[in-house]
Amino acid sequence: MARPHIEPFCDRDVHFKNMTLPGFSPGMRYKMLSLDTDSGACSMTVQLDAGYRQPPGFSWAERELMIVEGELRVGDRTCRKGHYFYIPPGYAMPEIATSDGCLVLMMYNTSAPSHEEATEHHPLAQTALYHDVDSYMDIPWAPGNLVKPSVASGCMIKLLNYNPISYAMTFLYFMSPAFFQDNISYHDCAEESYHLWGTSWMMQFGNLPTGGYFWRPAYINHGAFASELGCIALGRVDSKLFNHFHYNPWTTPKENRDRAAARVYQRDPLLYRWMVSHSHNHPHGPEDFEQTMARRGVDNKGEARDVAKEGHRHEHWHGVHKHEDHDHGH
Amino acid sequence: MTFKTQSIEHPASPETQAWLDEEIAEQEERFNAIASHVDSLEPRRRQWYREFFDRINTLGFNADGDSKIPIALDDLPVQPEGRKDQVVWKHGADGD
């Protein structure tokens, strides 16, 4: 069932394994960061040993590469630390080689790692989507307020890849020394991060050092955030990134998802009604835990505690609607 | 990352399937170790929550960027009765 929640994980805590899949040359070793158990899509830290050479070819999977340490020769070009590649499936890359060794992040997005020797692109390859860039030298840092509500100042980004259909993004980000942000966040998308350098802290998981990694499915609480000495990381999201901020550390992913839907209802009621009218017919929207959660204050206590005990509170206005465990109409 | 429109169908070879089976088993072990480690942080997390509540009550809650709103003590949340302090959720809203 997709990729599980892997957080926190540090690749420095495990050993490299030899890559044994067909098509890959000897001298490629890897540490698995996360793996989609259905598709085989995965993210890996990869060590290419000195003298490694891979003949020209393509992968069946969409993939992304980031050079973490060392130099990689890609055809006639020498690419250095910070160089990023987005490679569509079926896109034939030239020979890649390294004389002194190279540490690379490799992300196979749609299926298991594969390499088919070829000097021509596959007929189905969407070659125009290919791009690569020296992310350290050739892109300026931009404020992190790409999305609203936004992160606190002191967190900046470089956008490396963007999908105009799904709004999926790959980006570098840094937290400045003494960065902090006092809220709890969750998103409607999965989020992934690899710490290239430095340490950050999150209230649920503690410190994430250099080599630290997470793959976090949607709707899972994370934050507050801090970084004492700063950090730089590669981040990815698999669809639109929206920051749902709040301050209740005890909510569940299901409650967070309900709240996200409730906010669509509150913000776009006409759209919401149309979207749900043929299946999950909640004319009043799902529960927004911020409006019903138990709080310390006396005035809220009675009603809120009832909600906490029952697990949900539901007022039915009209119509037929379905819960997870029962259907009813009235 | 996953662009959803970007894949070329190709059947997995037996070698690839064997590799996947091994990696899936190792990932399961990795997940269990992480979940156990994160559970062990619970006492420290309790303290971190207390400090967080104190900061958002006094310095403010980051509502958007650097805009901070102090949260009144009465508005701070209460841990629901019987609910474990769980922060690792194997498949997010689709599981557990």
Coordinates of C-alpha atoms in Angstrom, one line a residue:
Chain A
M1 CA 0.0 0.0 0.0
A2 CA 2.1 2.9 -1.3
R3 CA 5.0 4.1 0.7
P4 CA 4.7 3.9 4.5
H5 CA 5.5 6.7 6.9
I6 CA 9.3 6.7 7.3
E7 CA 10.2 9.4 9.8
P8 CA 12.8 10.0 11.1
F9 CA 15.4 7.9 9.3
C10 CA 19.1 8.7 8.9
D11 CA 21.0 6.9 6.1
R12 CA 24.2 7.2 8.1
D13 CA 22.8 4.5 10.4
V14 CA 22.8 1.8 7.8
H15 CA 25.3 0.2 5.3
F16 CA 25.4 0.4 1.6
K17 CA 24.2 -2.7 -0.3
N18 CA 25.3 -3.8 -3.8
M19 CA 22.8 -3.1 -6.5
T20 CA 21.9 -6.4 -8.0
L21 CA 19.1 -5.5 -10.3
P22 CA 19.7 -6.4 -14.0
G23 CA 21.0 -3.6 -16.2
F24 CA 23.1 -1.8 -13.6
S25 CA 26.9 -1.9 -13.7
P26 CA 29.0 -3.2 -10.8
G27 CA 30.2 -0.5 -8.4
M28 CA 26.7 0.9 -7.7
R29 CA 25.7 0.6 -4.0
Y30 CA 22.6 2.0 -2.3
K31 CA 20.8 2.6 0.9
M32 CA 17.0 2.4 0.5
L33 CA 15.2 5.4 1.9
S34 CA 11.6 4.5 1.1
L35 CA 9.8 2.2 -1.3
D36 CA 6.3 2.0 -2.7
T37 CA 5.3 -1.6 -2.0
D38 CA 2.8 -1.5 -4.9
S39 CA 4.8 0.0 -7.7
G40 CA 8.4 -0.4 -6.6
A41 CA 9.0 3.4 -6.9
C42 CA 11.7 4.3 -4.4
S43 CA 14.2 6.8 -3.2
M44 CA 17.8 5.8 -2.5
T45 CA 21.1 7.2 -1.5
V46 CA 23.5 5.8 -4.1
Q47 CA 27.3 5.5 -3.9
L48 CA 28.9 5.1 -7.3
D49 CA 32.4 3.8 -6.7
A50 CA 35.5 5.3 -8.3
G51 CA 35.7 4.1 -11.9
Y52 CA 32.0 3.4 -12.1
R53 CA 30.6 3.5 -15.6
Q54 CA 27.0 3.0 -16.8
P55 CA 26.4 2.7 -20.6
P56 CA 23.8 4.9 -22.3
G57 CA 20.2 3.9 -21.7
F58 CA 16.8 4.7 -20.2
S59 CA 14.6 3.7 -17.3
W60 CA 11.0 2.6 -17.5
A61 CA 10.3 4.9 -14.6
E62 CA 10.3 8.7 -14.3
R63 CA 13.3 9.6 -12.2
E64 CA 15.2 12.4 -10.5
L65 CA 18.8 12.6 -9.6
M66 CA 20.7 14.9 -7.3
I67 CA 24.5 14.8 -6.9
V68 CA 25.2 15.0 -3.2
E69 CA 29.0 14.7 -3.2
G70 CA 31.7 14.3 -5.9
E71 CA 31.6 14.6 -9.7
L72 CA 29.6 12.7 -12.3
R73 CA 30.5 12.7 -15.9
V74 CA 27.3 12.7 -18.0
G75 CA 28.2 12.3 -21.6
D76 CA 30.8 15.1 -22.3
R77 CA 29.8 17.2 -19.3
T78 CA 31.2 17.1 -15.8
C79 CA 28.4 17.7 -13.2
R80 CA 29.2 18.6 -9.6
K81 CA 27.6 18.6 -6.2
G82 CA 24.2 20.1 -6.3
H83 CA 23.4 19.2 -9.9
Y84 CA 19.8 18.1 -10.4
F85 CA 18.3 16.0 -13.2
Y86 CA 14.6 15.4 -14.1
I87 CA 14.5 12.4 -16.5
P88 CA 11.2 11.3 -18.1
P89 CA 10.7 7.5 -18.6
G90 CA 12.2 6.3 -21.8
Y91 CA 14.6 9.2 -22.1
A92 CA 18.0 7.8 -23.1
M93 CA 20.8 9.3 -21.1
P94 CA 24.4 9.3 -22.3
E95 CA 27.0 7.2 -20.6
I96 CA 27.5 8.3 -17.0
A97 CA 30.8 7.7 -15.2
T98 CA 32.8 8.9 -12.2
S99 CA 36.5 8.6 -11.8
D100 CA 36.8 9.4 -8.1
G101 CA 33.4 8.2 -6.9
C102 CA 30.2 10.1 -6.4
L103 CA 27.2 10.2 -3.9
V104 CA 23.8 10.6 -5.6
L105 CA 20.2 10.7 -4.5
M106 CA 18.2 8.6 -7.0
M107 CA 14.5 8.7 -7.0
Y108 CA 12.5 6.3 -9.2
N109 CA 9.0 7.8 -9.2
T110 CA 6.8 5.4 -11.0
S111 CA 8.3 1.9 -10.9
A112 CA 11.3 0.0 -9.6
P113 CA 14.8 1.0 -10.7
S114 CA 15.6 -0.2 -14.2
H115 CA 18.2 0.5 -16.9
E116 CA 17.8 -0.5 -20.5
E117 CA 20.9 0.0 -22.6
A118 CA 19.9 2.3 -25.5
T119 CA 21.3 5.2 -27.4
E120 CA 17.9 6.3 -28.6
H121 CA 14.9 7.4 -26.6
H122 CA 11.9 5.1 -26.3
P123 CA 9.2 6.1 -28.7
L124 CA 6.9 7.0 -25.8
A125 CA 9.4 9.2 -24.0
Q126 CA 8.3 12.8 -23.6
T127 CA 11.7 14.1 -24.2
A128 CA 10.8 17.8 -24.0
L129 CA 10.2 17.3 -20.2
Y130 CA 13.9 16.5 -19.5
H131 CA 15.8 19.2 -17.7
D132 CA 18.9 19.5 -15.5
V133 CA 20.5 22.3 -13.6
D134 CA 23.3 23.1 -11.2
S135 CA 21.0 23.9 -8.4
Y136 CA 23.7 25.3 -6.1
M137 CA 25.2 27.8 -8.6
D138 CA 22.5 28.6 -11.2
I139 CA 19.3 29.3 -9.3
P140 CA 18.9 32.1 -6.7
W141 CA 17.2 31.4 -3.3
A142 CA 13.6 32.7 -3.2
P143 CA 11.3 33.4 -0.2
G144 CA 9.5 30.3 1.1
N145 CA 6.1 32.0 0.7
L146 CA 5.5 30.2 -2.6
V147 CA 2.3 28.9 -0.9
K148 CA -0.1 30.7 1.5
P149 CA -0.3 30.4 4.4
S150 CA 3.4 30.2 4.3
V151 CA 6.4 29.2 6.3
A152 CA 8.2 31.7 8.6
S153 CA 10.9 33.9 7.1
G154 CA 14.3 32.1 7.4
C155 CA 13.1 29.2 5.3
M156 CA 13.9 29.8 1.6
I157 CA 13.6 27.6 -1.5
K158 CA 14.9 26.9 -5.0
L159 CA 12.2 25.3 -7.2
L160 CA 13.8 22.5 -9.3
N161 CA 10.8 20.8 -10.8
Y162 CA 7.1 21.6 -11.1
N163 CA 4.2 19.6 -12.6
P164 CA 1.5 21.9 -13.9
I165 CA -1.1 19.1 -13.7
S166 CA -0.6 17.7 -10.3
Y167 CA 1.3 20.7 -8.8
A168 CA 3.9 18.2 -7.6
M169 CA 7.2 20.0 -6.8
T170 CA 10.9 19.2 -6.2
F171 CA 12.8 21.9 -4.4
L172 CA 15.8 22.7 -2.4
Y173 CA 15.1 24.5 0.9
F174 CA 17.2 25.8 3.8
M175 CA 16.4 26.8 7.3
S176 CA 18.6 29.6 8.5
P177 CA 20.4 29.3 11.9
A178 CA 18.1 30.0 14.8
F179 CA 15.0 29.3 12.6
F180 CA 11.8 28.5 14.4
Q181 CA 8.2 28.3 13.4
D182 CA 5.6 27.7 16.1
N183 CA 2.7 25.8 14.5
I184 CA 1.8 22.3 13.6
S185 CA 1.3 21.6 9.9
Y186 CA -0.1 18.9 7.7
H187 CA -0.7 18.7 3.9
D188 CA -3.0 17.1 1.4
C189 CA 0.0 15.6 -0.3
A190 CA 2.8 13.2 0.6
E191 CA 6.0 15.0 1.5
E192 CA 9.6 13.8 1.3
S193 CA 12.9 15.3 2.5
Y194 CA 16.6 14.5 2.5
H195 CA 18.9 16.5 4.6
L196 CA 22.0 17.4 2.5
W197 CA 23.6 19.2 5.4
G198 CA 22.7 20.3 8.8
T199 CA 20.1 19.5 11.5
S200 CA 16.5 20.5 11.9
W201 CA 14.0 19.7 14.7
M202 CA 10.4 18.8 14.7
M203 CA 8.3 18.5 17.8
Q204 CA 7.0 15.0 17.0
F205 CA 10.2 13.4 15.8
G206 CA 13.2 15.3 17.4
N207 CA 16.3 16.1 15.5
L208 CA 16.9 15.2 11.8
P209 CA 20.7 15.4 11.0
T210 CA 22.8 15.4 7.8
G211 CA 21.6 12.3 5.9
G212 CA 18.3 12.5 7.7
Y213 CA 15.2 11.6 5.7
F214 CA 11.5 11.3 5.8
W215 CA 8.7 10.2 3.6
R216 CA 5.4 11.3 5.2
P217 CA 2.0 10.4 3.8
A218 CA -0.6 13.1 3.6
Y219 CA -2.4 14.5 6.7
I220 CA 0.2 13.6 9.3
N221 CA 1.0 16.3 11.9
H222 CA 4.5 17.7 11.9
G223 CA 6.0 20.8 13.7
A224 CA 6.6 23.0 15.5
F225 CA 9.9 23.5 13.6
A226 CA 13.4 24.7 14.5
S227 CA 17.0 24.6 13.4
E228 CA 19.7 25.8 15.7
L229 CA 22.6 26.0 13.2
G230 CA 20.7 25.8 9.9
C231 CA 20.2 23.1 7.3
I232 CA 19.8 22.5 3.6
A233 CA 17.6 19.8 2.2
L234 CA 16.0 18.4 -0.9
G235 CA 12.2 18.4 -0.6
R236 CA 9.4 16.9 -2.7
V237 CA 5.7 16.8 -2.7
D238 CA 3.5 14.5 -4.9
S239 CA 0.7 17.0 -5.5
K240 CA -0.4 20.5 -4.4
L241 CA 1.3 21.7 -1.3
F242 CA -1.1 23.5 1.1
N243 CA -0.1 24.3 4.7
H244 CA -2.9 23.4 7.0
F245 CA -1.6 25.1 10.2
H246 CA -3.0 24.4 13.7
Y247 CA -1.9 23.9 17.3
N248 CA -3.5 20.6 18.4
P249 CA -0.8 17.9 18.6
W250 CA -3.3 15.1 19.3
T251 CA -5.3 15.1 16.1
T252 CA -5.3 12.0 13.8
P253 CA -4.7 11.9 10.0
K254 CA -8.4 11.2 9.5
E255 CA -9.4 14.2 11.6
N256 CA -6.9 16.3 9.7
R257 CA -8.3 15.1 6.4
D258 CA -11.9 15.9 7.5
R259 CA -10.8 19.3 8.5
A260 CA -9.1 19.8 5.1
A261 CA -12.4 18.9 3.5
A262 CA -14.3 21.1 5.9
R263 CA -12.2 24.0 4.9
V264 CA -13.0 23.4 1.2
Y265 CA -16.7 23.4 2.3
Q266 CA -16.2 26.6 4.3
R267 CA -14.3 28.3 1.5
D268 CA -16.0 26.9 -1.6
P269 CA -19.4 25.7 -0.5
L270 CA -20.9 25.5 -4.0
L271 CA -18.0 23.5 -5.4
Y272 CA -18.0 21.3 -2.3
R273 CA -21.7 20.5 -2.6
W274 CA -21.3 19.6 -6.3
M275 CA -18.3 17.4 -5.6
V276 CA -20.0 15.4 -2.9
S277 CA -23.6 15.3 -4.0
H278 CA -23.2 12.0 -5.9
S279 CA -21.5 10.0 -3.2
H280 CA -20.7 11.2 0.3
N281 CA -23.6 13.6 0.8
H282 CA -22.8 15.8 3.7
P283 CA -24.6 19.0 3.0
H284 CA -23.1 20.7 6.0
G285 CA -19.5 19.5 5.4
P286 CA -17.3 17.2 7.4
E287 CA -16.2 17.9 10.9
D288 CA -13.6 20.6 11.5
F289 CA -11.8 19.6 14.7
E290 CA -10.8 23.2 15.4
Q291 CA -14.5 23.9 16.0
T292 CA -15.2 20.9 18.1
M293 CA -12.0 19.8 19.8
A294 CA -11.8 19.7 23.6
R295 CA -10.1 22.8 24.9
R296 CA -8.9 23.9 28.4
G297 CA -11.5 26.7 28.8
V298 CA -14.5 26.0 31.0
D299 CA -17.0 27.4 28.5
N300 CA -16.0 24.9 25.8
K301 CA -15.3 22.0 28.1
G302 CA -18.7 20.3 28.4
E303 CA -19.6 20.2 24.8
A304 CA -16.0 19.5 23.6
R305 CA -15.5 16.7 26.1
D306 CA -18.6 15.0 24.8
V307 CA -17.2 15.1 21.4
A308 CA -13.9 13.7 22.6
K309 CA -15.6 10.8 24.2
E310 CA -17.9 10.0 21.3
G311 CA -15.2 10.4 18.7
H312 CA -17.5 12.5 16.5
R313 CA -20.4 14.8 16.7
H314 CA -22.8 15.0 13.8
E315 CA -25.8 17.1 13.1
H316 CA -27.9 15.9 10.2
W317 CA -29.7 18.6 8.4
H318 CA -31.4 16.6 5.7
G319 CA -30.8 14.2 2.9
V320 CA -29.2 10.8 2.8
H321 CA -25.6 10.3 3.8
K322 CA -23.2 7.6 4.4
H323 CA -20.8 7.1 7.3
E324 CA -17.9 4.6 7.3
D325 CA -19.9 2.1 9.3
H326 CA -23.5 2.8 8.4
D327 CA -25.9 4.4 5.9
H328 CA -29.0 6.3 6.9
G329 CA -31.5 8.7 5.6
H330 CA -33.8 11.0 7.4
Chain B
M1 CA 7.9 13.7 -8.0
T2 CA 5.3 11.2 -9.2
F3 CA 3.8 13.0 -12.1
K4 CA 1.1 10.3 -12.5
T5 CA 1.0 10.9 -16.3
Q6 CA 4.7 9.8 -16.6
S7 CA 5.2 6.1 -16.8
I8 CA 5.8 3.5 -19.5
E9 CA 4.3 0.2 -18.7
H10 CA 6.7 -2.6 -18.4
P11 CA 6.3 -5.9 -16.6
A12 CA 8.7 -6.5 -13.7
S13 CA 11.2 -9.3 -14.3
P14 CA 11.5 -12.2 -11.8
E15 CA 14.8 -10.7 -10.6
T16 CA 13.1 -7.4 -10.0
Q17 CA 10.2 -9.0 -8.2
A18 CA 12.6 -10.9 -5.9
W19 CA 14.5 -7.7 -5.2
L20 CA 11.2 -5.9 -4.4
D21 CA 10.2 -8.7 -2.0
E22 CA 13.5 -8.4 -0.2
E23 CA 13.3 -4.6 0.0
I24 CA 9.7 -4.7 1.2
A25 CA 10.6 -7.0 4.0
E26 CA 13.5 -4.8 5.1
Q27 CA 11.3 -1.7 4.9
E28 CA 8.9 -3.4 7.3
E29 CA 11.7 -3.9 9.8
R30 CA 12.8 -0.3 9.3
F31 CA 9.3 1.0 9.9
N32 CA 8.9 -1.0 13.1
A33 CA 12.2 0.2 14.4
I34 CA 11.3 3.8 13.6
A35 CA 7.9 3.5 15.2
S36 CA 9.4 2.0 18.3
H37 CA 12.1 4.8 18.5
V38 CA 9.5 7.5 18.1
D39 CA 7.3 6.0 20.8
S40 CA 10.2 6.1 23.1
L41 CA 10.4 9.9 22.7
E42 CA 6.9 10.3 24.2
P43 CA 8.2 11.6 27.6
R44 CA 10.3 14.2 25.9
R45 CA 7.5 15.0 23.5
R46 CA 5.2 15.7 26.5
Q47 CA 7.7 18.4 27.6
W48 CA 8.0 19.7 24.0
Y49 CA 4.2 20.1 23.9
R50 CA 4.2 22.0 27.2
E51 CA 6.9 24.3 25.9
F52 CA 5.0 24.8 22.6
F53 CA 1.8 25.7 24.4
D54 CA 3.7 28.1 26.5
R55 CA 5.3 29.8 23.5
I56 CA 2.1 30.1 21.4
N57 CA 0.3 31.5 24.5
T58 CA 3.0 34.1 25.1
L59 CA 4.9 34.7 21.9
G60 CA 2.1 33.6 19.5
F61 CA 1.2 30.9 17.0
N62 CA 2.6 31.3 13.5
A63 CA -0.7 31.7 11.6
D64 CA 0.9 32.7 8.3
G65 CA 4.6 33.4 7.7
D66 CA 5.8 35.6 10.6
S67 CA 2.3 36.7 11.5
K68 CA 1.8 35.5 15.1
I69 CA -1.4 35.2 17.1
P70 CA -1.3 34.6 20.8
I71 CA -3.5 31.7 21.8
A72 CA -5.4 32.2 25.0
L73 CA -4.9 29.5 27.7
D74 CA -8.6 28.6 27.5
D75 CA -8.2 27.9 23.8
L76 CA -5.4 25.4 24.1
P77 CA -6.4 21.9 23.3
V78 CA -6.8 19.0 25.7
Q79 CA -5.6 15.5 24.9
P80 CA -8.8 13.4 24.3
E81 CA -9.4 10.8 27.0
G82 CA -7.8 7.5 26.1
R83 CA -6.0 8.7 23.1
K84 CA -2.4 7.7 22.7
D85 CA 0.2 10.3 21.7
Q86 CA 0.7 8.8 18.3
V87 CA 2.9 10.6 15.7
V88 CA 3.9 7.8 13.3
W89 CA 1.0 6.7 11.1
K90 CA 2.0 3.9 8.7
H91 CA -0.4 4.9 5.9
G92 CA -1.7 8.2 7.1
A93 CA -5.4 8.7 6.8
D94 CA -5.7 5.5 4.8
G95 CA -4.6 3.2 7.5
D96 CA -4.2 2.7 11.3

